PDB file of C-alpha atoms in Angstrom:
ATOM      1  CA  UNK A   1     -18.577 -11.949 -47.610  1.00 69.00           C
ATOM      2  CA  UNK A   2     -20.929 -13.678 -44.560  1.00 70.00           C
ATOM      3  CA  UNK A   3     -22.775 -15.594 -47.459  1.00 72.00           C
ATOM      4  CA  UNK A   4     -19.627 -17.579 -49.049  1.00 78.00           C
ATOM      5  CA  UNK A   5     -18.280 -18.945 -45.354  1.00 80.00           C
ATOM      6  CA  UNK A   6     -18.371 -22.795 -45.364  1.00 82.00           C
ATOM      7  CA  UNK A   7     -17.810 -23.531 -42.059  1.00 87.00           C
ATOM      8  CA  UNK A   8     -18.565 -26.604 -39.140  1.00 89.00           C
ATOM      9  CA  UNK A   9     -22.147 -24.690 -38.286  1.00 87.00           C
ATOM     10  CA  UNK A  10     -23.015 -24.034 -42.419  1.00 87.00           C
ATOM     11  CA  UNK A  11     -22.291 -27.572 -43.483  1.00 90.00           C
ATOM     12  CA  UNK A  12     -23.986 -28.711 -40.618  1.00 91.00           C
ATOM     13  CA  UNK A  13     -27.192 -26.827 -41.668  1.00 89.00           C
ATOM     14  CA  UNK A  14     -26.420 -27.663 -45.291  1.00 91.00           C
ATOM     15  CA  UNK A  15     -26.609 -31.493 -43.546  1.00 92.00           C
ATOM     16  CA  UNK A  16     -30.268 -30.279 -41.833  1.00 92.00           C
ATOM     17  CA  UNK A  17     -31.924 -28.862 -44.846  1.00 91.00           C
ATOM     18  CA  UNK A  18     -31.081 -32.282 -47.079  1.00 93.00           C
ATOM     19  CA  UNK A  19     -32.315 -34.776 -44.415  1.00 93.00           C
ATOM     20  CA  UNK A  20     -35.530 -32.266 -44.090  1.00 93.00           C
ATOM     21  CA  UNK A  21     -36.034 -32.709 -48.069  1.00 93.00           C
ATOM     22  CA  UNK A  22     -35.882 -36.191 -47.403  1.00 92.00           C
ATOM     23  CA  UNK A  23     -38.851 -36.507 -45.149  1.00 93.00           C
ATOM     24  CA  UNK A  24     -40.747 -34.759 -47.814  1.00 91.00           C
ATOM     25  CA  UNK A  25     -43.898 -36.466 -49.107  1.00 91.00           C
ATOM     26  CA  UNK A  26     -43.375 -37.766 -52.841  1.00 92.00           C
ATOM     27  CA  UNK A  27     -44.417 -35.130 -54.777  1.00 92.00           C
ATOM     28  CA  UNK A  28     -45.020 -36.594 -58.132  1.00 93.00           C
ATOM     29  CA  UNK A  29     -47.632 -38.841 -59.078  1.00 93.00           C
ATOM     30  CA  UNK A  30     -50.330 -37.212 -56.983  1.00 93.00           C
ATOM     31  CA  UNK A  31     -53.701 -37.336 -58.094  1.00 94.00           C
ATOM     32  CA  UNK A  32     -54.737 -33.442 -57.714  1.00 93.00           C
ATOM     33  CA  UNK A  33     -57.507 -33.350 -59.788  1.00 94.00           C
ATOM     34  CA  UNK A  34     -59.773 -35.976 -60.909  1.00 95.00           C
ATOM     35  CA  UNK A  35     -63.808 -36.369 -62.425  1.00 95.00           C
ATOM     36  CA  UNK A  36     -65.852 -38.257 -64.694  1.00 95.00           C
ATOM     37  CA  UNK A  37     -67.325 -36.966 -67.690  1.00 95.00           C
ATOM     38  CA  UNK A  38     -71.319 -37.565 -68.852  1.00 94.00           C
ATOM     39  CA  UNK A  39     -70.029 -40.218 -71.228  1.00 94.00           C
ATOM     40  CA  UNK A  40     -68.063 -41.794 -68.046  1.00 93.00           C
ATOM     41  CA  UNK A  41     -64.618 -40.783 -69.280  1.00 95.00           C
ATOM     42  CA  UNK A  42     -62.462 -40.566 -66.041  1.00 95.00           C
ATOM     43  CA  UNK A  43     -59.980 -37.360 -66.149  1.00 96.00           C
ATOM     44  CA  UNK A  44     -57.405 -37.005 -63.617  1.00 96.00           C
ATOM     45  CA  UNK A  45     -54.771 -34.705 -63.214  1.00 95.00           C
ATOM     46  CA  UNK A  46     -51.464 -36.211 -62.039  1.00 95.00           C
ATOM     47  CA  UNK A  47     -47.979 -34.005 -60.818  1.00 94.00           C
ATOM     48  CA  UNK A  48     -45.538 -35.036 -62.896  1.00 94.00           C
ATOM     49  CA  UNK A  49     -41.978 -33.329 -63.050  1.00 94.00           C
ATOM     50  CA  UNK A  50     -41.208 -30.386 -65.158  1.00 93.00           C
ATOM     51  CA  UNK A  51     -38.066 -31.745 -66.891  1.00 95.00           C
ATOM     52  CA  UNK A  52     -34.522 -30.265 -67.175  1.00 96.00           C
ATOM     53  CA  UNK A  53     -34.283 -27.483 -64.721  1.00 96.00           C
ATOM     54  CA  UNK A  54     -31.853 -24.900 -65.552  1.00 95.00           C
ATOM     55  CA  UNK A  55     -30.574 -22.905 -62.043  1.00 94.00           C
ATOM     56  CA  UNK A  56     -28.594 -19.488 -62.571  1.00 93.00           C
ATOM     57  CA  UNK A  57     -27.475 -18.375 -58.801  1.00 89.00           C
ATOM     58  CA  UNK A  58     -25.129 -15.725 -56.939  1.00 81.00           C
ATOM     59  CA  UNK A  59     -22.918 -16.118 -53.832  1.00 73.00           C
ATOM     60  CA  UNK A  60     -24.299 -19.127 -51.031  1.00 81.00           C
ATOM     61  CA  UNK A  61     -23.312 -22.299 -51.688  1.00 87.00           C
ATOM     62  CA  UNK A  62     -25.892 -23.860 -50.026  1.00 88.00           C
ATOM     63  CA  UNK A  63     -28.031 -23.069 -52.806  1.00 90.00           C
ATOM     64  CA  UNK A  64     -26.318 -26.101 -54.672  1.00 93.00           C
ATOM     65  CA  UNK A  65     -27.335 -28.335 -52.224  1.00 93.00           C
ATOM     66  CA  UNK A  66     -30.976 -26.965 -51.380  1.00 92.00           C
ATOM     67  CA  UNK A  67     -31.528 -26.766 -55.282  1.00 94.00           C
ATOM     68  CA  UNK A  68     -30.277 -30.681 -55.693  1.00 95.00           C
ATOM     69  CA  UNK A  69     -31.979 -32.131 -53.274  1.00 95.00           C
ATOM     70  CA  UNK A  70     -35.401 -30.824 -54.251  1.00 94.00           C
ATOM     71  CA  UNK A  71     -34.494 -30.795 -57.772  1.00 94.00           C
ATOM     72  CA  UNK A  72     -33.733 -35.033 -56.956  1.00 95.00           C
ATOM     73  CA  UNK A  73     -36.971 -35.231 -54.892  1.00 94.00           C
ATOM     74  CA  UNK A  74     -39.339 -33.638 -57.181  1.00 94.00           C
ATOM     75  CA  UNK A  75     -37.706 -35.987 -60.297  1.00 94.00           C
ATOM     76  CA  UNK A  76     -35.900 -32.618 -61.859  1.00 95.00           C
ATOM     77  CA  UNK A  77     -32.817 -33.011 -63.526  1.00 96.00           C
ATOM     78  CA  UNK A  78     -30.926 -29.979 -62.851  1.00 96.00           C
ATOM     79  CA  UNK A  79     -28.130 -27.936 -64.304  1.00 96.00           C
ATOM     80  CA  UNK A  80     -26.396 -25.293 -61.939  1.00 95.00           C
ATOM     81  CA  UNK A  81     -24.639 -22.431 -63.159  1.00 94.00           C
ATOM     82  CA  UNK A  82     -23.437 -20.814 -60.092  1.00 89.00           C
ATOM     83  CA  UNK A  83     -21.693 -17.781 -59.337  1.00 85.00           C
ATOM     84  CA  UNK A  84     -17.792 -17.140 -59.512  1.00 85.00           C
ATOM     85  CA  UNK A  85     -17.524 -16.039 -55.874  1.00 84.00           C
ATOM     86  CA  UNK A  86     -18.414 -19.591 -54.379  1.00 87.00           C
ATOM     87  CA  UNK A  87     -17.250 -21.622 -58.032  1.00 90.00           C
ATOM     88  CA  UNK A  88     -14.850 -24.166 -55.984  1.00 91.00           C
ATOM     89  CA  UNK A  89     -17.656 -24.523 -52.859  1.00 91.00           C
ATOM     90  CA  UNK A  90     -19.920 -24.891 -55.484  1.00 92.00           C
ATOM     91  CA  UNK A  91     -18.004 -27.412 -56.925  1.00 93.00           C
ATOM     92  CA  UNK A  92     -17.356 -29.698 -54.340  1.00 93.00           C
ATOM     93  CA  UNK A  93     -20.617 -29.779 -53.288  1.00 93.00           C
ATOM     94  CA  UNK A  94     -22.350 -30.907 -56.723  1.00 94.00           C
ATOM     95  CA  UNK A  95     -19.473 -33.172 -56.871  1.00 95.00           C
ATOM     96  CA  UNK A  96     -20.438 -34.966 -53.743  1.00 94.00           C
ATOM     97  CA  UNK A  97     -23.998 -35.055 -54.922  1.00 94.00           C
ATOM     98  CA  UNK A  98     -22.869 -36.519 -58.030  1.00 95.00           C
ATOM     99  CA  UNK A  99     -20.795 -38.880 -55.978  1.00 95.00           C
ATOM    100  CA  UNK A 100     -23.620 -40.221 -53.652  1.00 94.00           C
ATOM    101  CA  UNK A 101     -25.942 -40.669 -56.868  1.00 95.00           C
ATOM    102  CA  UNK A 102     -23.037 -43.112 -58.286  1.00 95.00           C
ATOM    103  CA  UNK A 103     -22.818 -44.929 -54.955  1.00 95.00           C
ATOM    104  CA  UNK A 104     -26.644 -45.803 -54.945  1.00 94.00           C
ATOM    105  CA  UNK A 105     -27.166 -46.320 -58.824  1.00 95.00           C
ATOM    106  CA  UNK A 106     -28.781 -43.685 -60.181  1.00 94.00           C
ATOM    107  CA  UNK A 107     -27.126 -41.925 -63.710  1.00 95.00           C
ATOM    108  CA  UNK A 108     -25.038 -39.350 -61.936  1.00 94.00           C
ATOM    109  CA  UNK A 109     -25.695 -36.822 -64.441  1.00 94.00           C
ATOM    110  CA  UNK A 110     -29.189 -35.983 -62.823  1.00 95.00           C
ATOM    111  CA  UNK A 111     -27.438 -33.239 -60.868  1.00 95.00           C
ATOM    112  CA  UNK A 112     -24.777 -31.421 -63.335  1.00 95.00           C
ATOM    113  CA  UNK A 113     -22.883 -27.833 -62.635  1.00 95.00           C
ATOM    114  CA  UNK A 114     -21.153 -26.311 -65.092  1.00 94.00           C
ATOM    115  CA  UNK A 115     -17.472 -25.843 -63.871  1.00 90.00           C
ATOM    116  CA  UNK A 116     -16.342 -22.531 -66.591  1.00 90.00           C
ATOM    117  CA  UNK A 117     -16.328 -19.361 -64.956  1.00 86.00           C
ATOM    118  CA  UNK A 118     -16.644 -17.231 -68.131  1.00 85.00           C
ATOM    119  CA  UNK A 119     -20.366 -15.319 -68.039  1.00 81.00           C
ATOM    120  CA  UNK A 120     -20.656 -16.091 -72.093  1.00 88.00           C
ATOM    121  CA  UNK A 121     -21.690 -19.185 -70.692  1.00 90.00           C
ATOM    122  CA  UNK A 122     -24.552 -17.770 -69.471  1.00 91.00           C
ATOM    123  CA  UNK A 123     -25.476 -16.109 -72.761  1.00 92.00           C
ATOM    124  CA  UNK A 124     -24.882 -19.273 -74.560  1.00 93.00           C
ATOM    125  CA  UNK A 125     -27.394 -21.345 -72.028  1.00 92.00           C
ATOM    126  CA  UNK A 126     -29.959 -19.477 -72.232  1.00 94.00           C
ATOM    127  CA  UNK A 127     -30.347 -18.449 -76.076  1.00 94.00           C
ATOM    128  CA  UNK A 128     -28.656 -22.124 -77.314  1.00 93.00           C
ATOM    129  CA  UNK A 129     -30.037 -24.804 -74.987  1.00 94.00           C
ATOM    130  CA  UNK A 130     -33.794 -24.723 -76.050  1.00 94.00           C
ATOM    131  CA  UNK A 131     -33.813 -28.475 -76.697  1.00 94.00           C
ATOM    132  CA  UNK A 132     -32.080 -29.235 -73.875  1.00 95.00           C
ATOM    133  CA  UNK A 133     -33.557 -26.848 -70.981  1.00 95.00           C
ATOM    134  CA  UNK A 134     -37.289 -27.029 -69.967  1.00 95.00           C
ATOM    135  CA  UNK A 135     -37.233 -24.104 -67.651  1.00 95.00           C
ATOM    136  CA  UNK A 136     -34.675 -21.332 -66.374  1.00 94.00           C
ATOM    137  CA  UNK A 137     -34.995 -20.490 -62.738  1.00 92.00           C
ATOM    138  CA  UNK A 138     -32.339 -17.258 -61.742  1.00 90.00           C
ATOM    139  CA  UNK A 139     -31.451 -16.835 -58.382  1.00 85.00           C
ATOM    140  CA  UNK A 140     -29.812 -13.736 -57.256  1.00 77.00           C
ATOM    141  CA  UNK A 141     -30.105  -9.907 -57.429  1.00 76.00           C
ATOM    142  CA  UNK A 142     -32.440  -7.722 -59.728  1.00 78.00           C
ATOM    143  CA  UNK A 143     -29.657  -7.697 -62.344  1.00 82.00           C
ATOM    144  CA  UNK A 144     -29.447 -11.206 -62.807  1.00 83.00           C
ATOM    145  CA  UNK A 145     -33.042 -11.872 -62.666  1.00 85.00           C
ATOM    146  CA  UNK A 146     -33.719  -9.007 -65.214  1.00 86.00           C
ATOM    147  CA  UNK A 147     -30.921 -10.063 -67.834  1.00 87.00           C
ATOM    148  CA  UNK A 148     -32.144 -14.086 -67.925  1.00 89.00           C
ATOM    149  CA  UNK A 149     -35.895 -12.505 -68.407  1.00 88.00           C
ATOM    150  CA  UNK A 150     -34.919 -10.225 -71.203  1.00 90.00           C
ATOM    151  CA  UNK A 151     -32.851 -12.532 -73.301  1.00 92.00           C
ATOM    152  CA  UNK A 152     -33.619 -16.228 -72.403  1.00 93.00           C
ATOM    153  CA  UNK A 153     -35.634 -18.306 -74.865  1.00 94.00           C
ATOM    154  CA  UNK A 154     -36.411 -20.239 -72.798  1.00 95.00           C
ATOM    155  CA  UNK A 155     -39.309 -20.454 -70.197  1.00 93.00           C
ATOM    156  CA  UNK A 156     -38.518 -18.781 -67.053  1.00 92.00           C
ATOM    157  CA  UNK A 157     -39.477 -18.530 -62.907  1.00 89.00           C
ATOM    158  CA  UNK A 158     -38.396 -15.305 -61.632  1.00 79.00           C
ATOM    159  CA  UNK A 159     -39.425 -13.070 -58.599  1.00 71.00           C
ATOM    160  CA  UNK A 160     -36.934 -10.080 -59.805  1.00 61.00           C
ATOM    161  CA  UNK A 161     -37.703  -7.335 -57.020  1.00 63.00           C
ATOM    162  CA  UNK A 162     -40.038  -6.924 -53.791  1.00 60.00           C
ATOM    163  CA  UNK A 163     -40.369  -6.426 -50.505  1.00 70.00           C
ATOM    164  CA  UNK A 164     -40.482  -9.230 -47.705  1.00 79.00           C
ATOM    165  CA  UNK A 165     -43.350  -8.798 -45.401  1.00 80.00           C
ATOM    166  CA  UNK A 166     -44.652 -10.344 -42.351  1.00 81.00           C
ATOM    167  CA  UNK A 167     -47.816  -9.643 -41.558  1.00 83.00           C
ATOM    168  CA  UNK A 168     -49.563 -10.091 -38.447  1.00 81.00           C
ATOM    169  CA  UNK A 169     -53.617 -10.956 -38.564  1.00 83.00           C
ATOM    170  CA  UNK A 170     -56.130 -10.022 -36.117  1.00 81.00           C
ATOM    171  CA  UNK A 171     -56.624 -13.233 -34.479  1.00 83.00           C
ATOM    172  CA  UNK A 172     -52.957 -13.989 -34.293  1.00 81.00           C
ATOM    173  CA  UNK A 173     -50.857 -15.058 -30.843  1.00 81.00           C
ATOM    174  CA  UNK A 174     -49.012 -12.071 -30.162  1.00 76.00           C
ATOM    175  CA  UNK A 175     -46.076 -14.481 -28.603  1.00 76.00           C
ATOM    176  CA  UNK A 176     -45.745 -16.316 -31.286  1.00 81.00           C
ATOM    177  CA  UNK A 177     -46.247 -13.842 -33.781  1.00 79.00           C
ATOM    178  CA  UNK A 178     -43.503 -11.613 -31.658  1.00 76.00           C
ATOM    179  CA  UNK A 179     -41.138 -15.215 -32.149  1.00 79.00           C
ATOM    180  CA  UNK A 180     -42.386 -15.681 -36.316  1.00 82.00           C
ATOM    181  CA  UNK A 181     -40.959 -12.264 -36.866  1.00 79.00           C
ATOM    182  CA  UNK A 182     -37.637 -12.558 -34.995  1.00 78.00           C
ATOM    183  CA  UNK A 183     -37.131 -15.497 -36.854  1.00 82.00           C
ATOM    184  CA  UNK A 184     -38.219 -14.374 -40.051  1.00 81.00           C
ATOM    185  CA  UNK A 185     -35.444 -11.020 -39.763  1.00 76.00           C
ATOM    186  CA  UNK A 186     -32.532 -12.545 -37.771  1.00 76.00           C
ATOM    187  CA  UNK A 187     -32.640 -16.409 -38.427  1.00 75.00           C
ATOM    188  CA  UNK A 188     -29.952 -14.748 -41.451  1.00 73.00           C
ATOM    189  CA  UNK A 189     -29.926 -11.114 -41.775  1.00 70.00           C
ATOM    190  CA  UNK A 190     -28.149 -11.591 -45.507  1.00 67.00           C
ATOM    191  CA  UNK A 191     -30.640 -13.852 -47.612  1.00 70.00           C
ATOM    192  CA  UNK A 192     -33.318 -11.746 -49.757  1.00 70.00           C
ATOM    193  CA  UNK A 193     -35.982 -13.328 -47.516  1.00 74.00           C
ATOM    194  CA  UNK A 194     -35.398 -11.810 -44.556  1.00 78.00           C
ATOM    195  CA  UNK A 195     -38.280  -9.876 -43.406  1.00 79.00           C
ATOM    196  CA  UNK A 196     -38.032  -5.945 -44.368  1.00 77.00           C
ATOM    197  CA  UNK A 197     -41.799  -4.926 -43.671  1.00 77.00           C
ATOM    198  CA  UNK A 198     -44.295  -5.877 -40.922  1.00 76.00           C
ATOM    199  CA  UNK A 199     -47.881  -4.986 -40.994  1.00 79.00           C
ATOM    200  CA  UNK A 200     -49.919  -5.276 -38.511  1.00 76.00           C
ATOM    201  CA  UNK A 201     -54.059  -5.825 -38.470  1.00 79.00           C
ATOM    202  CA  UNK A 202     -55.230  -2.791 -36.959  1.00 76.00           C
ATOM    203  CA  UNK A 203     -57.798  -5.017 -34.754  1.00 78.00           C
ATOM    204  CA  UNK A 204     -54.754  -6.742 -33.276  1.00 74.00           C
ATOM    205  CA  UNK A 205     -53.112  -3.411 -32.073  1.00 69.00           C
ATOM    206  CA  UNK A 206     -56.547  -2.380 -29.979  1.00 67.00           C
ATOM    207  CA  UNK A 207     -57.037  -5.889 -28.663  1.00 63.00           C
ATOM    208  CA  UNK A 208     -53.998  -6.670 -27.018  1.00 59.00           C
ATOM    209  CA  UNK A 209     -52.429  -2.661 -26.529  1.00 56.00           C
ATOM    210  CA  UNK A 210     -49.704  -2.831 -28.910  1.00 48.00           C
ATOM    211  CA  UNK A 211     -48.450   0.141 -29.611  1.00 44.00           C
ATOM    212  CA  UNK A 212     -45.829   0.217 -32.148  1.00 41.00           C
ATOM    213  CA  UNK A 213     -43.351   3.052 -32.524  1.00 36.00           C
ATOM    214  CA  UNK A 214     -41.506   3.234 -35.451  1.00 36.00           C
ATOM    215  CA  UNK A 215     -38.502   5.626 -36.471  1.00 33.00           C
ATOM    216  CA  UNK A 216     -38.065   5.676 -39.803  1.00 32.00           C
ATOM    217  CA  UNK A 217     -34.425   7.210 -40.432  1.00 32.00           C
ATOM    218  CA  UNK A 218     -33.219   8.559 -44.025  1.00 34.00           C
ATOM    219  CA  UNK A 219     -29.633   7.555 -44.286  1.00 30.00           C
ATOM    220  CA  UNK A 220     -28.298   9.860 -47.660  1.00 31.00           C
ATOM    221  CA  UNK A 221     -24.724   7.596 -46.907  1.00 34.00           C
ATOM    222  CA  UNK A 222     -23.811   4.833 -45.837  1.00 37.00           C
ATOM    223  CA  UNK A 223     -21.196   6.766 -43.565  1.00 36.00           C
ATOM    224  CA  UNK A 224     -24.444   7.330 -41.360  1.00 39.00           C
ATOM    225  CA  UNK A 225     -25.461   3.796 -40.381  1.00 45.00           C
ATOM    226  CA  UNK A 226     -23.211   3.766 -38.127  1.00 48.00           C
ATOM    227  CA  UNK A 227     -24.386   7.274 -35.901  1.00 50.00           C
ATOM    228  CA  UNK A 228     -27.868   6.213 -36.959  1.00 48.00           C
ATOM    229  CA  UNK A 229     -27.282   3.054 -34.978  1.00 52.00           C
ATOM    230  CA  UNK A 230     -25.803   4.551 -32.625  1.00 54.00           C
ATOM    231  CA  UNK A 231     -28.711   7.191 -32.068  1.00 51.00           C
ATOM    232  CA  UNK A 232     -31.401   4.574 -32.599  1.00 53.00           C
ATOM    233  CA  UNK A 233     -30.003   3.033 -29.434  1.00 55.00           C
ATOM    234  CA  UNK A 234     -30.173   5.432 -26.951  1.00 56.00           C
ATOM    235  CA  UNK A 235     -33.409   6.553 -28.754  1.00 52.00           C
ATOM    236  CA  UNK A 236     -34.963   2.596 -27.464  1.00 52.00           C
ATOM    237  CA  UNK A 237     -33.136   3.302 -23.930  1.00 54.00           C
ATOM    238  CA  UNK A 238     -35.263   6.228 -23.479  1.00 54.00           C
ATOM    239  CA  UNK A 239     -38.536   4.873 -24.562  1.00 48.00           C
ATOM    240  CA  UNK A 240     -37.932   1.390 -22.505  1.00 50.00           C
ATOM    241  CA  UNK A 241     -37.561   4.158 -19.316  1.00 52.00           C
ATOM    242  CA  UNK A 242     -40.620   6.085 -19.903  1.00 50.00           C
ATOM    243  CA  UNK A 243     -42.801   3.210 -21.206  1.00 45.00           C
ATOM    244  CA  UNK A 244     -43.915  -0.363 -19.248  1.00 39.00           C
ATOM    245  CA  UNK A 245     -42.268  -2.372 -22.550  1.00 38.00           C
ATOM    246  CA  UNK A 246     -42.168  -6.047 -22.038  1.00 37.00           C
ATOM    247  CA  UNK A 247     -41.451  -7.485 -25.296  1.00 37.00           C
ATOM    248  CA  UNK A 248     -39.263  -7.225 -27.829  1.00 39.00           C
ATOM    249  CA  UNK A 249     -37.037  -5.027 -30.019  1.00 38.00           C
ATOM    250  CA  UNK A 250     -36.353  -5.394 -33.827  1.00 37.00           C
ATOM    251  CA  UNK A 251     -34.225  -3.466 -35.625  1.00 37.00           C
ATOM    252  CA  UNK A 252     -34.087  -4.482 -39.301  1.00 39.00           C
ATOM    253  CA  UNK A 253     -33.215  -2.356 -42.632  1.00 37.00           C
ATOM    254  CA  UNK A 254     -35.795  -1.678 -44.978  1.00 35.00           C
ATOM    255  CA  UNK A 255     -35.165  -1.466 -48.792  1.00 37.00           C
ATOM    256  CA  UNK A 256     -31.423  -1.929 -49.306  1.00 37.00           C
ATOM    257  CA  UNK A 257     -30.160  -0.222 -46.190  1.00 37.00           C
ATOM    258  CA  UNK A 258     -31.918   2.974 -47.446  1.00 35.00           C
ATOM    259  CA  UNK A 259     -34.239   3.224 -44.043  1.00 37.00           C
ATOM    260  CA  UNK A 260     -33.765   1.784 -40.558  1.00 35.00           C
ATOM    261  CA  UNK A 261     -36.937   0.659 -38.549  1.00 37.00           C
ATOM    262  CA  UNK A 262     -37.427   0.316 -34.919  1.00 34.00           C
ATOM    263  CA  UNK A 263     -40.077  -1.716 -33.697  1.00 39.00           C
ATOM    264  CA  UNK A 264     -41.207  -2.910 -30.058  1.00 38.00           C
ATOM    265  CA  UNK A 265     -44.364  -3.522 -28.654  1.00 40.00           C
ATOM    266  CA  UNK A 266     -45.954  -2.383 -25.485  1.00 41.00           C
ATOM    267  CA  UNK A 267     -48.432  -5.119 -23.713  1.00 43.00           C
ATOM    268  CA  UNK A 268     -50.500  -4.004 -20.217  1.00 42.00           C
ATOM    269  CA  UNK A 269     -49.908  -5.695 -17.198  1.00 42.00           C
ATOM    270  CA  UNK A 270     -52.500  -8.177 -16.281  1.00 38.00           C
TER     271      UNK A 270
END
């Protein structure tokens, strides 16, 4: 439910994201490589738009604004098919984009939104639109991505599934690494890109005296989540009383709430 909320804070976040994308350098027309053949023929590899992009996504309405902005910035017309959960929010946001394009004398069909809730539309999009769409990008859960990859007759770019890792290298600054890890998980725990696993290089543990105490609690039923968190909280308090801890506690879920990890670091005085 949290993903669907559009309050003042979320709208401000959408506006901020759009402004950040505006600041990006123009990716079109960049010379990526160039060389000259023995016969003096000069060859250049130049970045160009992909073409019409179809994006199928779930839940979060900010995806509508992010995708529309990125596609417009890169010169790619986009067809948006959002989930029914955020249908009206997506429709409003896409209409605002189209209005802005029209005001600036740009073809408003550069951004199109499929305002039909019927899921059969997705099947039609994937199998009957080969002459109109150049690439399909599914953005959502495993089932959605797998379905798109299985039935699409259009080339797809999909991630399917994976565990998001944050890796701390041997030469990393522990302070900066700590801030990065906090942001990677706690900025928004609901998103699919939130950190699920933290990997530490063995040398950085030895170099900075960082002691990592991890507790893996297997949660067999959802009803065990709260007791597990309460137990973990008191366990951490006990450890803090027993050891000279000066750093943070990161509590995060791994692999769809099956495991709860509690991680903290210990830094020696002086």
